[in-house]
mmCIF file of C-alpha atoms and ligand atoms in Angstrom:
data_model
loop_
_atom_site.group_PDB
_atom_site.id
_atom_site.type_symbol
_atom_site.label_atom_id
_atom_site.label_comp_id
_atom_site.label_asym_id
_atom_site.label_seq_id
_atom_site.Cartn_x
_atom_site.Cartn_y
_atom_site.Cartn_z
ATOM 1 C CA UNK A 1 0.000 0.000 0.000
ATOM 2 C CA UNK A 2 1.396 3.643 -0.994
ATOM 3 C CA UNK A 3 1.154 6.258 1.719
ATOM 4 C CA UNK A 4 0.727 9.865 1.808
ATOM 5 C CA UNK A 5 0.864 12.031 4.671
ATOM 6 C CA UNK A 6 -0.860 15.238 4.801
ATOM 7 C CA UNK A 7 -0.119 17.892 7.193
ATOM 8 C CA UNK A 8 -3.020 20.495 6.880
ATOM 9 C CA UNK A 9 -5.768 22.107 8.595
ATOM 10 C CA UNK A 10 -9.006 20.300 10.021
ATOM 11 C CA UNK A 11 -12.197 21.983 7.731
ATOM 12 C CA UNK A 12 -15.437 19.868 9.786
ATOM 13 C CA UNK A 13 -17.614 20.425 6.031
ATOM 14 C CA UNK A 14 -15.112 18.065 4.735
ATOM 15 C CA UNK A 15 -15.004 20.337 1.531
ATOM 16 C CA UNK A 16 -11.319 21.194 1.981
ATOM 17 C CA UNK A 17 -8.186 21.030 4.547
ATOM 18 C CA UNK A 18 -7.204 17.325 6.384
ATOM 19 C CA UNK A 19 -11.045 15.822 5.310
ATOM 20 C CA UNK A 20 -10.750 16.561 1.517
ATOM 21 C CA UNK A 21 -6.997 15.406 1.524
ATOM 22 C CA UNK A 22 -7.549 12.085 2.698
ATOM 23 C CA UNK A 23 -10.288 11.891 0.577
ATOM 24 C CA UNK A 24 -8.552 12.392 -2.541
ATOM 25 C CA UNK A 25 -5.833 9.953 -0.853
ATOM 26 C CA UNK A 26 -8.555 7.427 -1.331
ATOM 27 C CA UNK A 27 -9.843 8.506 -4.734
ATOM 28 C CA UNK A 28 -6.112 7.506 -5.950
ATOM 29 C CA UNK A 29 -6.087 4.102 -4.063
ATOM 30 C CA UNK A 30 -3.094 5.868 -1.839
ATOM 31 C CA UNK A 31 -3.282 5.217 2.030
ATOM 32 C CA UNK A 32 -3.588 8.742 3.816
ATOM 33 C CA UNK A 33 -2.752 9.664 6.649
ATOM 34 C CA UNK A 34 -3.520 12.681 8.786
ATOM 35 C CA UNK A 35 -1.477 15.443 10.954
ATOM 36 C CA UNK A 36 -3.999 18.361 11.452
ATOM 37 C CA UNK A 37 -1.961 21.879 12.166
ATOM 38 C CA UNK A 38 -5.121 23.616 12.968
ATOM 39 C CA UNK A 39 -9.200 23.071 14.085
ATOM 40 C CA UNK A 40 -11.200 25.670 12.096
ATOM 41 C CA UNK A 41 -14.549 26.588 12.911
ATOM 42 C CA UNK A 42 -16.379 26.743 9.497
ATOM 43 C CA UNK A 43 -19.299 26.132 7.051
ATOM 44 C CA UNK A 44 -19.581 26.616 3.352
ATOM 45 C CA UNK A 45 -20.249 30.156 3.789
ATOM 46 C CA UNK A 46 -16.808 31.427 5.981
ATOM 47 C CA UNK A 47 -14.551 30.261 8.360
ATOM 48 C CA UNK A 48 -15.651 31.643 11.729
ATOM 49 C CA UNK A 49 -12.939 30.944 14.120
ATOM 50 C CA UNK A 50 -9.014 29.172 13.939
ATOM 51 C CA UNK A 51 -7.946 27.325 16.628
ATOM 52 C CA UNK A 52 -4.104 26.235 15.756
ATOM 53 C CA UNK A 53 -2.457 23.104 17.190
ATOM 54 C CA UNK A 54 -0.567 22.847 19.996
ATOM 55 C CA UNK A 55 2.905 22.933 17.938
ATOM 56 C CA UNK A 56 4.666 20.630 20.697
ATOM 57 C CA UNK A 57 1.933 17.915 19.354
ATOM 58 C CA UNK A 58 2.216 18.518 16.015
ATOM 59 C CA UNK A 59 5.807 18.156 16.207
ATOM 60 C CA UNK A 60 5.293 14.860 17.965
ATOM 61 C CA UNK A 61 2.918 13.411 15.748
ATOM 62 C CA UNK A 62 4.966 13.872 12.927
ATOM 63 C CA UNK A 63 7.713 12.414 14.386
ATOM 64 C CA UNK A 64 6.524 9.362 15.981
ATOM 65 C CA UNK A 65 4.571 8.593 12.664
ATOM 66 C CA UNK A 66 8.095 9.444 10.553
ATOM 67 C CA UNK A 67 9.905 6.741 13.454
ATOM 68 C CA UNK A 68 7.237 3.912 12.260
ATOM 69 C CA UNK A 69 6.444 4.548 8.318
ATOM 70 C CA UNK A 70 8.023 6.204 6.136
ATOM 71 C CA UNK A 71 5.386 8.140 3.500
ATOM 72 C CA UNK A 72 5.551 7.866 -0.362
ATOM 73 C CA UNK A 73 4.339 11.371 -0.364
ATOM 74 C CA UNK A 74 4.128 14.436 1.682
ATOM 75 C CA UNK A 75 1.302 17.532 1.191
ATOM 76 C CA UNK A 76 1.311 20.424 3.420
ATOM 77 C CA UNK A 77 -1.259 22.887 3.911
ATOM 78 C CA UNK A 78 -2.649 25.673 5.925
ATOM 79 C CA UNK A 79 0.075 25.955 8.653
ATOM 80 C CA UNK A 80 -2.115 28.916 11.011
ATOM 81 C CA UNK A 81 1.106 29.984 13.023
ATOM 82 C CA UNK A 82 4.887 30.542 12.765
ATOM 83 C CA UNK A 83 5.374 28.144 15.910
ATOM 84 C CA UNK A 84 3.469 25.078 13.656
ATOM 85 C CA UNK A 85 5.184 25.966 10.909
ATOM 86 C CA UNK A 86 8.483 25.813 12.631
ATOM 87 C CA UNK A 87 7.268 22.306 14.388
ATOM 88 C CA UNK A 88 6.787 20.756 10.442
ATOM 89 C CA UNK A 89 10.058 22.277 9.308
ATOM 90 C CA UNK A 90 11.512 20.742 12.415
ATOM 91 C CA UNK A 91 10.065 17.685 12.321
ATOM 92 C CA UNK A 92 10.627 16.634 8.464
ATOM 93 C CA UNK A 93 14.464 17.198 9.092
ATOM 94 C CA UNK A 94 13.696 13.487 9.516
ATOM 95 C CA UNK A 95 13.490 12.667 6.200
ATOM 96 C CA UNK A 96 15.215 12.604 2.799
ATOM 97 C CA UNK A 97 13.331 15.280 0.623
ATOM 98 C CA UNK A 98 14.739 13.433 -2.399
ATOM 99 C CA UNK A 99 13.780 10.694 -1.177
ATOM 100 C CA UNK A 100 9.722 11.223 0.005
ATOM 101 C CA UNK A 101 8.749 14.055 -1.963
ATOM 102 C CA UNK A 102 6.741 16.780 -0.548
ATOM 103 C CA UNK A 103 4.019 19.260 -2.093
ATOM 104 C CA UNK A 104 4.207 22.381 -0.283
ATOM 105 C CA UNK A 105 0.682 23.952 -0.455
ATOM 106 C CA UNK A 106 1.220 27.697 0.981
ATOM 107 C CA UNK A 107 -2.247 28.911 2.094
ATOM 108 C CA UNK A 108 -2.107 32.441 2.971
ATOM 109 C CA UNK A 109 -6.077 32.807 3.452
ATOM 110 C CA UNK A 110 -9.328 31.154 2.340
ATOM 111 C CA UNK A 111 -11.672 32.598 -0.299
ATOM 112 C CA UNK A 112 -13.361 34.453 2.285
ATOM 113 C CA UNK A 113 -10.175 36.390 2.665
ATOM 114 C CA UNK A 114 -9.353 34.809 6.460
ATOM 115 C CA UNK A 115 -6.079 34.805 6.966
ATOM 116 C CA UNK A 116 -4.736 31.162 7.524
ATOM 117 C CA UNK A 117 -1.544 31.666 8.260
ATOM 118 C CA UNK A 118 -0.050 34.614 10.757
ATOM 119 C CA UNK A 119 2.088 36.847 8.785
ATOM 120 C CA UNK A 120 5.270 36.077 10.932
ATOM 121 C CA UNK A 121 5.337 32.817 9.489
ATOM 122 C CA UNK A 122 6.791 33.378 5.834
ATOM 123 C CA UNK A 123 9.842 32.822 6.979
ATOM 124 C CA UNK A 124 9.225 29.439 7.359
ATOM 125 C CA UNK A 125 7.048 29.066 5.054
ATOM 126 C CA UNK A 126 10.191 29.977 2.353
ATOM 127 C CA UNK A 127 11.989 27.524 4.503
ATOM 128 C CA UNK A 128 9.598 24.723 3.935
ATOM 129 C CA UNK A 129 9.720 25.911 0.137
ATOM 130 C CA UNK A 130 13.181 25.065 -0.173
ATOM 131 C CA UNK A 131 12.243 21.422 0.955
ATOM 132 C CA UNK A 132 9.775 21.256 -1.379
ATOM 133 C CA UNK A 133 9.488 18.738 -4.829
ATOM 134 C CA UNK A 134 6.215 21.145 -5.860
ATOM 135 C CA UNK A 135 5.030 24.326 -4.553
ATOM 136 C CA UNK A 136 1.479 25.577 -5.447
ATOM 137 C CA UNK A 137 0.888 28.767 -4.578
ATOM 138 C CA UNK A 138 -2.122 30.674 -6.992
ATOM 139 C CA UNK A 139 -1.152 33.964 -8.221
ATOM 140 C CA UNK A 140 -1.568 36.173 -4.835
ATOM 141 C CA UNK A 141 0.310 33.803 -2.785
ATOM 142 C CA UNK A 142 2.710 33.553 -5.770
ATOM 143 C CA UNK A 143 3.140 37.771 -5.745
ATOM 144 C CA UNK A 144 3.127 37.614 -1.681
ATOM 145 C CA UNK A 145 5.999 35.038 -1.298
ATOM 146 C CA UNK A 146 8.560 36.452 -4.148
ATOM 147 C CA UNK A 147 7.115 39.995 -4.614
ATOM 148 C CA UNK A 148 6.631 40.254 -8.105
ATOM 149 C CA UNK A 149 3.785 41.192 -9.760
ATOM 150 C CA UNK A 150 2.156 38.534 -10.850
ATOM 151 C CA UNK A 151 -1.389 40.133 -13.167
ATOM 152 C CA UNK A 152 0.719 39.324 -16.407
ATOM 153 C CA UNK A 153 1.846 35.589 -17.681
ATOM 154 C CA UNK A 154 5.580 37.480 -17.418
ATOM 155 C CA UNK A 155 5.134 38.278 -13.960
ATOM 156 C CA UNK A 156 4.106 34.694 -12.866
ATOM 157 C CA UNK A 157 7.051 33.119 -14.789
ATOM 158 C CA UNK A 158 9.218 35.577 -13.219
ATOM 159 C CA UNK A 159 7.471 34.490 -9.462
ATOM 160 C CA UNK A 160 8.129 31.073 -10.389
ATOM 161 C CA UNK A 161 11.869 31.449 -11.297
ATOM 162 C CA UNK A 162 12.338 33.240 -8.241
ATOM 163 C CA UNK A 163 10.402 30.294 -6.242
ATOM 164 C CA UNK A 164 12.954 28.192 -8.044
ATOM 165 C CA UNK A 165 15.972 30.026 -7.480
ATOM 166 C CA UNK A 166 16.146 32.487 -4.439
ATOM 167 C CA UNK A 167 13.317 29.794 -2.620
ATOM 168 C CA UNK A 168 15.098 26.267 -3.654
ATOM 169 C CA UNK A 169 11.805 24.825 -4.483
ATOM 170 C CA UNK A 170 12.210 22.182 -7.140
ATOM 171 C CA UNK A 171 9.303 23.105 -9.231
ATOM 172 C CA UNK A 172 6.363 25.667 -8.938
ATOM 173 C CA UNK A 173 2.588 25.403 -10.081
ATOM 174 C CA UNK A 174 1.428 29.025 -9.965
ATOM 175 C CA UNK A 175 -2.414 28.111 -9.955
ATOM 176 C CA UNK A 176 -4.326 30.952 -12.272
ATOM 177 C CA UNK A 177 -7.389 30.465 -11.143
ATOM 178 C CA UNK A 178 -7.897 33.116 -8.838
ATOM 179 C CA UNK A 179 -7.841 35.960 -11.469
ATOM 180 C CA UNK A 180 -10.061 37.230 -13.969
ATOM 181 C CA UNK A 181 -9.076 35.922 -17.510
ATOM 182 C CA UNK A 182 -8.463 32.357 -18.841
ATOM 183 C CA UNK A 183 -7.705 29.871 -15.801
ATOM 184 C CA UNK A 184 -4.456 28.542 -17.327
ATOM 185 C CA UNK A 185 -1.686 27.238 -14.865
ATOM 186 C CA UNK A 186 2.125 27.530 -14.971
ATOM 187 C CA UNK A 187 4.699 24.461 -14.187
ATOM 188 C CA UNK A 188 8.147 25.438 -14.236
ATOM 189 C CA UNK A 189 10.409 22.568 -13.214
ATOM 190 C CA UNK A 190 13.977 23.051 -12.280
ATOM 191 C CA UNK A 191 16.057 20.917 -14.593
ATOM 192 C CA UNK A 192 19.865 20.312 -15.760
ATOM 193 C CA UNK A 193 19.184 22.819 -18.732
ATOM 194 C CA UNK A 194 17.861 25.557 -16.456
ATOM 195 C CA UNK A 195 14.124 25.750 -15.531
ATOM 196 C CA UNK A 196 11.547 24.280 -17.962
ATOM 197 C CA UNK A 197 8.368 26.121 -18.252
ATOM 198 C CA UNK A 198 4.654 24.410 -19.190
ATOM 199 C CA UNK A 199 1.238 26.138 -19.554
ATOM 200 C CA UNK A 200 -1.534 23.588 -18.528
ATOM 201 C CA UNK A 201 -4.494 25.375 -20.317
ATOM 202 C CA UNK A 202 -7.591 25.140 -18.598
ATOM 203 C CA UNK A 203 -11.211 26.923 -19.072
ATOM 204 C CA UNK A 204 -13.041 28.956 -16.581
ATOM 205 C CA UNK A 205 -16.199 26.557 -15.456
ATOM 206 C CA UNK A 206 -19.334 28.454 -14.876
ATOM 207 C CA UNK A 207 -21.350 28.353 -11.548
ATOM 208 C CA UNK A 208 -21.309 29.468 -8.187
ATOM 209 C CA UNK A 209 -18.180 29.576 -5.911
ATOM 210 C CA UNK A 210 -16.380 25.561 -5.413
ATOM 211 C CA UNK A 211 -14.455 25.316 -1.970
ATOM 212 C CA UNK A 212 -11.000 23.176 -1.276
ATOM 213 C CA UNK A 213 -9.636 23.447 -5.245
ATOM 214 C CA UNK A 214 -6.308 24.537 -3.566
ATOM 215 C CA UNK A 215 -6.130 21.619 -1.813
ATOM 216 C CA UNK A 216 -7.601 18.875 -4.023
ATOM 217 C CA UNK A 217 -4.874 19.924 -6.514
ATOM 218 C CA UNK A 218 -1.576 19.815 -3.972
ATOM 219 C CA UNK A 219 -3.165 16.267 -2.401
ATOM 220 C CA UNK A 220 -3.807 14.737 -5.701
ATOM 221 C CA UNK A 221 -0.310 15.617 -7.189
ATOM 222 C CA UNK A 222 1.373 14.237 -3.465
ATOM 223 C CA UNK A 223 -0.724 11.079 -4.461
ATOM 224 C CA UNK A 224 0.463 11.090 -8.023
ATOM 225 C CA UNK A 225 4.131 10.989 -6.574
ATOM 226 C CA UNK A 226 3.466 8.271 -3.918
ATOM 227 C CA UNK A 227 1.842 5.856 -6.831
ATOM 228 C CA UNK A 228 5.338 6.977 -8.228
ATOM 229 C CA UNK A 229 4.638 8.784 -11.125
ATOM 230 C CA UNK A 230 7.042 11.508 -12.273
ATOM 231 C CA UNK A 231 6.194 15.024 -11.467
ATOM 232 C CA UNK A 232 4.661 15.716 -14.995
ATOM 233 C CA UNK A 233 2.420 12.950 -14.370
ATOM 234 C CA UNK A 234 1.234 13.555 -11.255
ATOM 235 C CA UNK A 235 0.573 17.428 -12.052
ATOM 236 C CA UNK A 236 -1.069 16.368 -15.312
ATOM 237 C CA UNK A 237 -3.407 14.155 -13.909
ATOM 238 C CA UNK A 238 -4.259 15.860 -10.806
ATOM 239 C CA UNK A 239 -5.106 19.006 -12.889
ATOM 240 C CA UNK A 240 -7.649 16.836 -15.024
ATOM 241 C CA UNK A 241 -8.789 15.446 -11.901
ATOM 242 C CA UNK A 242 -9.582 18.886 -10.131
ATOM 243 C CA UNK A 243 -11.093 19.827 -13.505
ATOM 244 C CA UNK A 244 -13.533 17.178 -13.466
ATOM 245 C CA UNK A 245 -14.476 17.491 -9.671
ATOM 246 C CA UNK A 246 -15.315 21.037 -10.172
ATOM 247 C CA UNK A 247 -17.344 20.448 -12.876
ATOM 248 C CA UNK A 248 -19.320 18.074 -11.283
ATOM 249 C CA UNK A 249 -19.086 20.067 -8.167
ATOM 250 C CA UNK A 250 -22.332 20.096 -5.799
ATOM 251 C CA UNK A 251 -24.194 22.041 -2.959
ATOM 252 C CA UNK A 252 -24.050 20.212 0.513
ATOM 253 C CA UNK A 253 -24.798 23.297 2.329
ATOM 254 C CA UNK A 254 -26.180 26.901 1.426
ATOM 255 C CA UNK A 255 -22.865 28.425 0.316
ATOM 256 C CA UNK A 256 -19.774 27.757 -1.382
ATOM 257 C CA UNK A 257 -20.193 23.832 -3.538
ATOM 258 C CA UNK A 258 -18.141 20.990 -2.993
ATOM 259 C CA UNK A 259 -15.877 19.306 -5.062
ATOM 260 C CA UNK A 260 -17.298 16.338 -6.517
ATOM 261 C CA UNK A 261 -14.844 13.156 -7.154
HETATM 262 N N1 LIG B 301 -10.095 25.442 5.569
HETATM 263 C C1 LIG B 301 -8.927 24.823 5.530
HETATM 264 C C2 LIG B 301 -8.545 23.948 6.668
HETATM 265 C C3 LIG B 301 -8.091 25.008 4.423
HETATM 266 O O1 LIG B 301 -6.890 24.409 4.375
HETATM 267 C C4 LIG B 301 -8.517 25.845 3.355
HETATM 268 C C5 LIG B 301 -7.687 26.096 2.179
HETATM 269 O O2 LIG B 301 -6.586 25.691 2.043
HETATM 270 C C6 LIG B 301 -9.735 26.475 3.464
HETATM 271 C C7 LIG B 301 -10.497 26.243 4.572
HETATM 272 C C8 LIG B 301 -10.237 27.401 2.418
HETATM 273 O O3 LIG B 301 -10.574 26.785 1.268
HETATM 274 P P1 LIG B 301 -11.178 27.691 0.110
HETATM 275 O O4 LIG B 301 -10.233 28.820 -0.042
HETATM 276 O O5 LIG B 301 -11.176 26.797 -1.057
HETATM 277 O O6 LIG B 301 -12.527 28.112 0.560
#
């Protein structure tokens, strides 16, 4: 059995965070398991309250579960604090980054615009970065992390070289789906010829607002690469994947829809 571990925030509509990673875990046949950085209080209109981990336990849990198994895969998201953040850096000095890779998720906020991670905390967030296989920040958190602009295609290359170089993340999706204008994504991949650069084209799918997208997309590629697929692969098909579950997305609740998978 492949194994993923996913280090992310509890969301109790199970439309996104810990719930909706394990649940795409199990959509790819991959064995997930669960390290949750953060209890939110939230429905598919807002989140109302975050309640972050005790960091002590997070660090613990990772590194008891690290002492037993050793994951195929690693996806990290929402991180709420500098101290958790620290804890994961901390705690995944235990393994080989070559060796498991890990998709590095960097939520800054959720659609509603609540901040899920303190602002202290970039600092390891660009830590964790440089740790990373894939990094999939969408074009604020892209413009936030590297400061470049990131409205034009230019600008989010740029980002992503800079992600690349000055970050040490291996390769960058800079998700576009967060701006107005065609939803297309950009892959650059660090490789011995300098960075290679790949626009996954994508069209905008009409309907109201879809929640957890973010985090579908960073859990299925962390499955892709514990089924041991190559990074192409695994971005490919998880894009196709997300694709498909927000077309077929439904309403559980009166606000945002649910990805459907
Ligand atoms: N809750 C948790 C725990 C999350 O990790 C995220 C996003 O990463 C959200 C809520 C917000 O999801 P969305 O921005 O898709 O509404």
């Amino acid at each position: 059995m492949r194994t993923a571990l996913c280090i992310s925030g509890s969301d109790p509509t199970g439309g996104a965070g810990l719930q909706l990673d394990l649940q795409v875990c199990r959509a790819f046949g991959v064995h997930g398991m669960g390290v949750p950085t953060a209890l939110t209080i939230q429905d598919t209109h807002r989140v109302h309250r975050v309640l972050p981990s005790f960091p002590s336990v997070v660090l613990d849990q990772i590194r008891v579960l690290l002492a037993d198994i050793r994951p195929d895969a690693i996806k990290i998201g929402m991180l709420a604090t500098d101290d958790v953040a620290r804890s994961v850096l901390l705690a995944l000095e235990a393994i080989d980054p070559e060796e498991v890779p890990i998709v590095l998720d960097p939520v800054l906020a959720a659609s509603d615009g609540t901040p899920l991670l303190e602002p202290r905390a970039w600092a390891a967030l660009r830590s964790l970065c440089g740790r990373a296989r894939l990094v999939t920040p969408n074009r604020i958190e892209a413009e936030r992390l590297t400061g470049c602009d990131t409205t034009s295609d230019r600008g989010a290359e740029e980002a992503a070289r800079r992600l690349l170089g000055d970050l040490g993340a291996r390769a960058v999706l800079v998700k576009g789906g967060h701006r107005a204008g065609s939803p297309r994504d950009l892959l650059v991949a660090a490789g011995e010829n300098g960075p290679a650069t790949r626009w996954l084209e994508g069209e905008r799918i009409a309907g109201d607002p879809v929640h957890g997208t973010g985090c579908a997309l960073a859990s299925a590629v962390a499955a892709g690469l514990a089924r041991g697929g190559t990074l192409e692969e695994a971005v490919s098909h998880a894009h196709g994947f997300v694709r498909e579950a927000i077309a077929g997305a439904e309403s559980v609740g009166a606000g945002a829809r649910i990805l459907k998978f």
